[in-house]
Amino acid sequence: MITWILAVLALYFIQIYATALFHLPSVSLLKLAGGRDELPDKGRLGLRADKALVNMKENLPFFLVPAVLAYVVPTTDMAMAVLGAQLFFWGRLVYLPAYVTGIPGPRSIAYMIALVGNIITVAALFGM
């Protein structure tokens, strides 16, 4: 389970910096390195990447709390909790590129896979 928690945290870390990379086509590197007194337009890809990052920030606590609790609750079905964590990871991995490309179907499917992963992880806490 710890492997998947760390993988999700690494994905979050990567997404933070990937978002900055999506800004590069519309913003010069010098403007990004400057004081940022005036924020330049991020462009369509940059705005989508920002929205995907906000969504990750909103969903991360709902993954981390049950995933960490899986270690504390003795009746946790660990195999089920790991499955939920894996689904969350793979769903979130697909979510960013699906969101940035603007294709709504894959984005929604990726989000639902991650959501189902969260539900499975919570259910595993109760030995369901």
JSON list of C-alpha atoms in Angstrom, two decimals:
[
{"chain": "A", "resi": 1, "resn": "MET", "atom": "CA", "xyz": [0.00, 0.00, 0.00]},
{"chain": "A", "resi": 2, "resn": "ILE", "atom": "CA", "xyz": [2.82, 2.38, 0.83]},
{"chain": "A", "resi": 3, "resn": "THR", "atom": "CA", "xyz": [4.10, 1.97, -2.73]},
{"chain": "A", "resi": 4, "resn": "TRP", "atom": "CA", "xyz": [0.82, 3.24, -4.14]},
{"chain": "A", "resi": 5, "resn": "ILE", "atom": "CA", "xyz": [0.58, 6.10, -1.66]},
{"chain": "A", "resi": 6, "resn": "LEU", "atom": "CA", "xyz": [4.07, 7.21, -2.69]},
{"chain": "A", "resi": 7, "resn": "ALA", "atom": "CA", "xyz": [3.20, 6.75, -6.37]},
{"chain": "A", "resi": 8, "resn": "VAL", "atom": "CA", "xyz": [0.16, 9.01, -6.00]},
{"chain": "A", "resi": 9, "resn": "LEU", "atom": "CA", "xyz": [2.23, 11.62, -4.15]},
{"chain": "A", "resi": 10, "resn": "ALA", "atom": "CA", "xyz": [4.87, 11.44, -6.91]},
{"chain": "A", "resi": 11, "resn": "LEU", "atom": "CA", "xyz": [2.13, 11.88, -9.50]},
{"chain": "A", "resi": 12, "resn": "TYR", "atom": "CA", "xyz": [0.92, 14.96, -7.64]},
{"chain": "A", "resi": 13, "resn": "PHE", "atom": "CA", "xyz": [4.45, 16.35, -7.51]},
{"chain": "A", "resi": 14, "resn": "ILE", "atom": "CA", "xyz": [4.94, 15.70, -11.23]},
{"chain": "A", "resi": 15, "resn": "GLN", "atom": "CA", "xyz": [1.60, 17.30, -12.06]},
{"chain": "A", "resi": 16, "resn": "ILE", "atom": "CA", "xyz": [2.60, 20.50, -10.26]},
{"chain": "A", "resi": 17, "resn": "TYR", "atom": "CA", "xyz": [5.63, 20.87, -12.51]},
{"chain": "A", "resi": 18, "resn": "ALA", "atom": "CA", "xyz": [3.91, 19.56, -15.62]},
{"chain": "A", "resi": 19, "resn": "THR", "atom": "CA", "xyz": [1.40, 22.37, -15.22]},
{"chain": "A", "resi": 20, "resn": "ALA", "atom": "CA", "xyz": [4.24, 24.89, -15.45]},
{"chain": "A", "resi": 21, "resn": "LEU", "atom": "CA", "xyz": [5.46, 23.19, -18.63]},
{"chain": "A", "resi": 22, "resn": "PHE", "atom": "CA", "xyz": [2.05, 23.66, -20.24]},
{"chain": "A", "resi": 23, "resn": "HIS", "atom": "CA", "xyz": [2.46, 27.40, -19.69]},
{"chain": "A", "resi": 24, "resn": "LEU", "atom": "CA", "xyz": [5.72, 27.59, -21.64]},
{"chain": "A", "resi": 25, "resn": "PRO", "atom": "CA", "xyz": [4.20, 27.72, -25.15]},
{"chain": "A", "resi": 26, "resn": "SER", "atom": "CA", "xyz": [2.31, 30.92, -24.32]},
{"chain": "A", "resi": 27, "resn": "VAL", "atom": "CA", "xyz": [4.76, 32.46, -21.85]},
{"chain": "A", "resi": 28, "resn": "SER", "atom": "CA", "xyz": [8.48, 33.04, -22.24]},
{"chain": "A", "resi": 29, "resn": "LEU", "atom": "CA", "xyz": [10.86, 31.40, -19.82]},
{"chain": "A", "resi": 30, "resn": "LEU", "atom": "CA", "xyz": [12.09, 34.83, -18.72]},
{"chain": "A", "resi": 31, "resn": "LYS", "atom": "CA", "xyz": [8.57, 35.85, -17.67]},
{"chain": "A", "resi": 32, "resn": "LEU", "atom": "CA", "xyz": [8.18, 32.63, -15.68]},
{"chain": "A", "resi": 33, "resn": "ALA", "atom": "CA", "xyz": [11.53, 33.24, -13.97]},
{"chain": "A", "resi": 34, "resn": "GLY", "atom": "CA", "xyz": [10.73, 36.88, -13.17]},
{"chain": "A", "resi": 35, "resn": "GLY", "atom": "CA", "xyz": [8.92, 38.45, -10.25]},
{"chain": "A", "resi": 36, "resn": "ARG", "atom": "CA", "xyz": [5.50, 37.68, -11.73]},
{"chain": "A", "resi": 37, "resn": "ASP", "atom": "CA", "xyz": [4.09, 41.09, -10.87]},
{"chain": "A", "resi": 38, "resn": "GLU", "atom": "CA", "xyz": [1.96, 40.81, -13.98]},
{"chain": "A", "resi": 39, "resn": "LEU", "atom": "CA", "xyz": [0.76, 37.33, -14.69]},
{"chain": "A", "resi": 40, "resn": "PRO", "atom": "CA", "xyz": [0.74, 36.55, -18.40]},
{"chain": "A", "resi": 41, "resn": "ASP", "atom": "CA", "xyz": [-2.07, 34.71, -20.15]},
{"chain": "A", "resi": 42, "resn": "LYS", "atom": "CA", "xyz": [-1.50, 31.00, -19.66]},
{"chain": "A", "resi": 43, "resn": "GLY", "atom": "CA", "xyz": [-3.13, 29.89, -22.86]},
{"chain": "A", "resi": 44, "resn": "ARG", "atom": "CA", "xyz": [-5.69, 27.16, -23.32]},
{"chain": "A", "resi": 45, "resn": "LEU", "atom": "CA", "xyz": [-3.39, 24.27, -22.37]},
{"chain": "A", "resi": 46, "resn": "GLY", "atom": "CA", "xyz": [-2.06, 26.09, -19.32]},
{"chain": "A", "resi": 47, "resn": "LEU", "atom": "CA", "xyz": [-5.55, 26.86, -18.05]},
{"chain": "A", "resi": 48, "resn": "ARG", "atom": "CA", "xyz": [-6.66, 23.27, -18.52]},
{"chain": "A", "resi": 49, "resn": "ALA", "atom": "CA", "xyz": [-3.56, 22.00, -16.73]},
{"chain": "A", "resi": 50, "resn": "ASP", "atom": "CA", "xyz": [-4.30, 24.40, -13.86]},
{"chain": "A", "resi": 51, "resn": "LYS", "atom": "CA", "xyz": [-7.85, 23.10, -13.60]},
{"chain": "A", "resi": 52, "resn": "ALA", "atom": "CA", "xyz": [-6.62, 19.50, -13.59]},
{"chain": "A", "resi": 53, "resn": "LEU", "atom": "CA", "xyz": [-4.17, 20.37, -10.81]},
{"chain": "A", "resi": 54, "resn": "VAL", "atom": "CA", "xyz": [-6.91, 21.99, -8.74]},
{"chain": "A", "resi": 55, "resn": "ASN", "atom": "CA", "xyz": [-8.98, 18.84, -9.20]},
{"chain": "A", "resi": 56, "resn": "MET", "atom": "CA", "xyz": [-6.04, 16.72, -8.02]},
{"chain": "A", "resi": 57, "resn": "LYS", "atom": "CA", "xyz": [-5.65, 18.93, -4.94]},
{"chain": "A", "resi": 58, "resn": "GLU", "atom": "CA", "xyz": [-9.35, 18.49, -4.18]},
{"chain": "A", "resi": 59, "resn": "ASN", "atom": "CA", "xyz": [-9.27, 14.70, -4.55]},
{"chain": "A", "resi": 60, "resn": "LEU", "atom": "CA", "xyz": [-5.92, 13.94, -2.91]},
{"chain": "A", "resi": 61, "resn": "PRO", "atom": "CA", "xyz": [-7.14, 14.13, 0.71]},
{"chain": "A", "resi": 62, "resn": "PHE", "atom": "CA", "xyz": [-10.01, 11.76, -0.10]},
{"chain": "A", "resi": 63, "resn": "PHE", "atom": "CA", "xyz": [-7.42, 9.25, -1.25]},
{"chain": "A", "resi": 64, "resn": "LEU", "atom": "CA", "xyz": [-4.75, 9.80, 1.39]},
{"chain": "A", "resi": 65, "resn": "VAL", "atom": "CA", "xyz": [-6.96, 9.56, 4.47]},
{"chain": "A", "resi": 66, "resn": "PRO", "atom": "CA", "xyz": [-8.40, 6.10, 3.77]},
{"chain": "A", "resi": 67, "resn": "ALA", "atom": "CA", "xyz": [-5.11, 4.87, 2.32]},
{"chain": "A", "resi": 68, "resn": "VAL", "atom": "CA", "xyz": [-3.21, 5.82, 5.48]},
{"chain": "A", "resi": 69, "resn": "LEU", "atom": "CA", "xyz": [-6.01, 4.52, 7.70]},
{"chain": "A", "resi": 70, "resn": "ALA", "atom": "CA", "xyz": [-5.61, 1.15, 5.98]},
{"chain": "A", "resi": 71, "resn": "TYR", "atom": "CA", "xyz": [-2.48, 0.73, 8.11]},
{"chain": "A", "resi": 72, "resn": "VAL", "atom": "CA", "xyz": [-4.25, 1.57, 11.36]},
{"chain": "A", "resi": 73, "resn": "VAL", "atom": "CA", "xyz": [-7.55, -0.28, 11.07]},
{"chain": "A", "resi": 74, "resn": "PRO", "atom": "CA", "xyz": [-6.82, -3.93, 11.84]},
{"chain": "A", "resi": 75, "resn": "THR", "atom": "CA", "xyz": [-9.87, -5.25, 9.97]},
{"chain": "A", "resi": 76, "resn": "THR", "atom": "CA", "xyz": [-8.84, -3.65, 6.69]},
{"chain": "A", "resi": 77, "resn": "ASP", "atom": "CA", "xyz": [-8.95, -5.93, 3.67]},
{"chain": "A", "resi": 78, "resn": "MET", "atom": "CA", "xyz": [-5.46, -4.93, 2.48]},
{"chain": "A", "resi": 79, "resn": "ALA", "atom": "CA", "xyz": [-5.74, -6.58, -0.94]},
{"chain": "A", "resi": 80, "resn": "MET", "atom": "CA", "xyz": [-8.91, -4.60, -1.58]},
{"chain": "A", "resi": 81, "resn": "ALA", "atom": "CA", "xyz": [-7.31, -1.38, -0.29]},
{"chain": "A", "resi": 82, "resn": "VAL", "atom": "CA", "xyz": [-4.34, -1.87, -2.61]},
{"chain": "A", "resi": 83, "resn": "LEU", "atom": "CA", "xyz": [-6.70, -2.45, -5.54]},
{"chain": "A", "resi": 84, "resn": "GLY", "atom": "CA", "xyz": [-8.47, 0.82, -4.71]},
{"chain": "A", "resi": 85, "resn": "ALA", "atom": "CA", "xyz": [-5.16, 2.67, -4.52]},
{"chain": "A", "resi": 86, "resn": "GLN", "atom": "CA", "xyz": [-4.07, 1.22, -7.85]},
{"chain": "A", "resi": 87, "resn": "LEU", "atom": "CA", "xyz": [-7.31, 2.31, -9.49]},
{"chain": "A", "resi": 88, "resn": "PHE", "atom": "CA", "xyz": [-6.93, 5.80, -8.04]},
{"chain": "A", "resi": 89, "resn": "PHE", "atom": "CA", "xyz": [-3.35, 6.04, -9.32]},
{"chain": "A", "resi": 90, "resn": "TRP", "atom": "CA", "xyz": [-4.07, 4.83, -12.85]},
{"chain": "A", "resi": 91, "resn": "GLY", "atom": "CA", "xyz": [-7.21, 6.95, -13.12]},
{"chain": "A", "resi": 92, "resn": "ARG", "atom": "CA", "xyz": [-5.33, 10.07, -12.04]},
{"chain": "A", "resi": 93, "resn": "LEU", "atom": "CA", "xyz": [-2.43, 9.24, -14.35]},
{"chain": "A", "resi": 94, "resn": "VAL", "atom": "CA", "xyz": [-4.78, 9.30, -17.34]},
{"chain": "A", "resi": 95, "resn": "TYR", "atom": "CA", "xyz": [-6.78, 12.28, -16.04]},
{"chain": "A", "resi": 96, "resn": "LEU", "atom": "CA", "xyz": [-4.19, 15.02, -16.70]},
{"chain": "A", "resi": 97, "resn": "PRO", "atom": "CA", "xyz": [-3.52, 14.28, -20.38]},
{"chain": "A", "resi": 98, "resn": "ALA", "atom": "CA", "xyz": [-7.22, 13.61, -20.94]},
{"chain": "A", "resi": 99, "resn": "TYR", "atom": "CA", "xyz": [-8.12, 16.97, -19.37]},
{"chain": "A", "resi": 100, "resn": "VAL", "atom": "CA", "xyz": [-5.43, 18.92, -21.23]},
{"chain": "A", "resi": 101, "resn": "THR", "atom": "CA", "xyz": [-6.41, 17.48, -24.60]},
{"chain": "A", "resi": 102, "resn": "GLY", "atom": "CA", "xyz": [-9.99, 18.58, -23.98]},
{"chain": "A", "resi": 103, "resn": "ILE", "atom": "CA", "xyz": [-11.60, 15.29, -24.88]},
{"chain": "A", "resi": 104, "resn": "PRO", "atom": "CA", "xyz": [-14.42, 14.97, -22.31]},
{"chain": "A", "resi": 105, "resn": "GLY", "atom": "CA", "xyz": [-15.08, 11.22, -22.55]},
{"chain": "A", "resi": 106, "resn": "PRO", "atom": "CA", "xyz": [-11.65, 9.92, -21.50]},
{"chain": "A", "resi": 107, "resn": "ARG", "atom": "CA", "xyz": [-11.39, 12.59, -18.79]},
{"chain": "A", "resi": 108, "resn": "SER", "atom": "CA", "xyz": [-14.70, 11.55, -17.26]},
{"chain": "A", "resi": 109, "resn": "ILE", "atom": "CA", "xyz": [-13.82, 7.86, -17.45]},
{"chain": "A", "resi": 110, "resn": "ALA", "atom": "CA", "xyz": [-10.43, 8.48, -15.81]},
{"chain": "A", "resi": 111, "resn": "TYR", "atom": "CA", "xyz": [-12.11, 10.49, -13.05]},
{"chain": "A", "resi": 112, "resn": "MET", "atom": "CA", "xyz": [-14.67, 7.74, -12.45]},
{"chain": "A", "resi": 113, "resn": "ILE", "atom": "CA", "xyz": [-11.93, 5.08, -12.27]},
{"chain": "A", "resi": 114, "resn": "ALA", "atom": "CA", "xyz": [-10.14, 7.13, -9.60]},
{"chain": "A", "resi": 115, "resn": "LEU", "atom": "CA", "xyz": [-13.41, 7.70, -7.74]},
{"chain": "A", "resi": 116, "resn": "VAL", "atom": "CA", "xyz": [-14.22, 3.99, -7.76]},
{"chain": "A", "resi": 117, "resn": "GLY", "atom": "CA", "xyz": [-10.70, 3.40, -6.43]},
{"chain": "A", "resi": 118, "resn": "ASN", "atom": "CA", "xyz": [-11.45, 5.72, -3.52]},
{"chain": "A", "resi": 119, "resn": "ILE", "atom": "CA", "xyz": [-14.74, 3.97, -2.80]},
{"chain": "A", "resi": 120, "resn": "ILE", "atom": "CA", "xyz": [-13.04, 0.57, -2.84]},
{"chain": "A", "resi": 121, "resn": "THR", "atom": "CA", "xyz": [-10.34, 1.81, -0.45]},
{"chain": "A", "resi": 122, "resn": "VAL", "atom": "CA", "xyz": [-12.97, 3.11, 1.98]},
{"chain": "A", "resi": 123, "resn": "ALA", "atom": "CA", "xyz": [-14.94, -0.13, 1.71]},
{"chain": "A", "resi": 124, "resn": "ALA", "atom": "CA", "xyz": [-11.74, -2.08, 2.45]},
{"chain": "A", "resi": 125, "resn": "LEU", "atom": "CA", "xyz": [-11.47, -0.25, 5.78]},
{"chain": "A", "resi": 126, "resn": "PHE", "atom": "CA", "xyz": [-14.72, -1.84, 6.87]},
{"chain": "A", "resi": 127, "resn": "GLY", "atom": "CA", "xyz": [-13.80, -5.29, 5.52]},
{"chain": "A", "resi": 128, "resn": "MET", "atom": "CA", "xyz": [-16.62, -5.17, 2.97]}
]
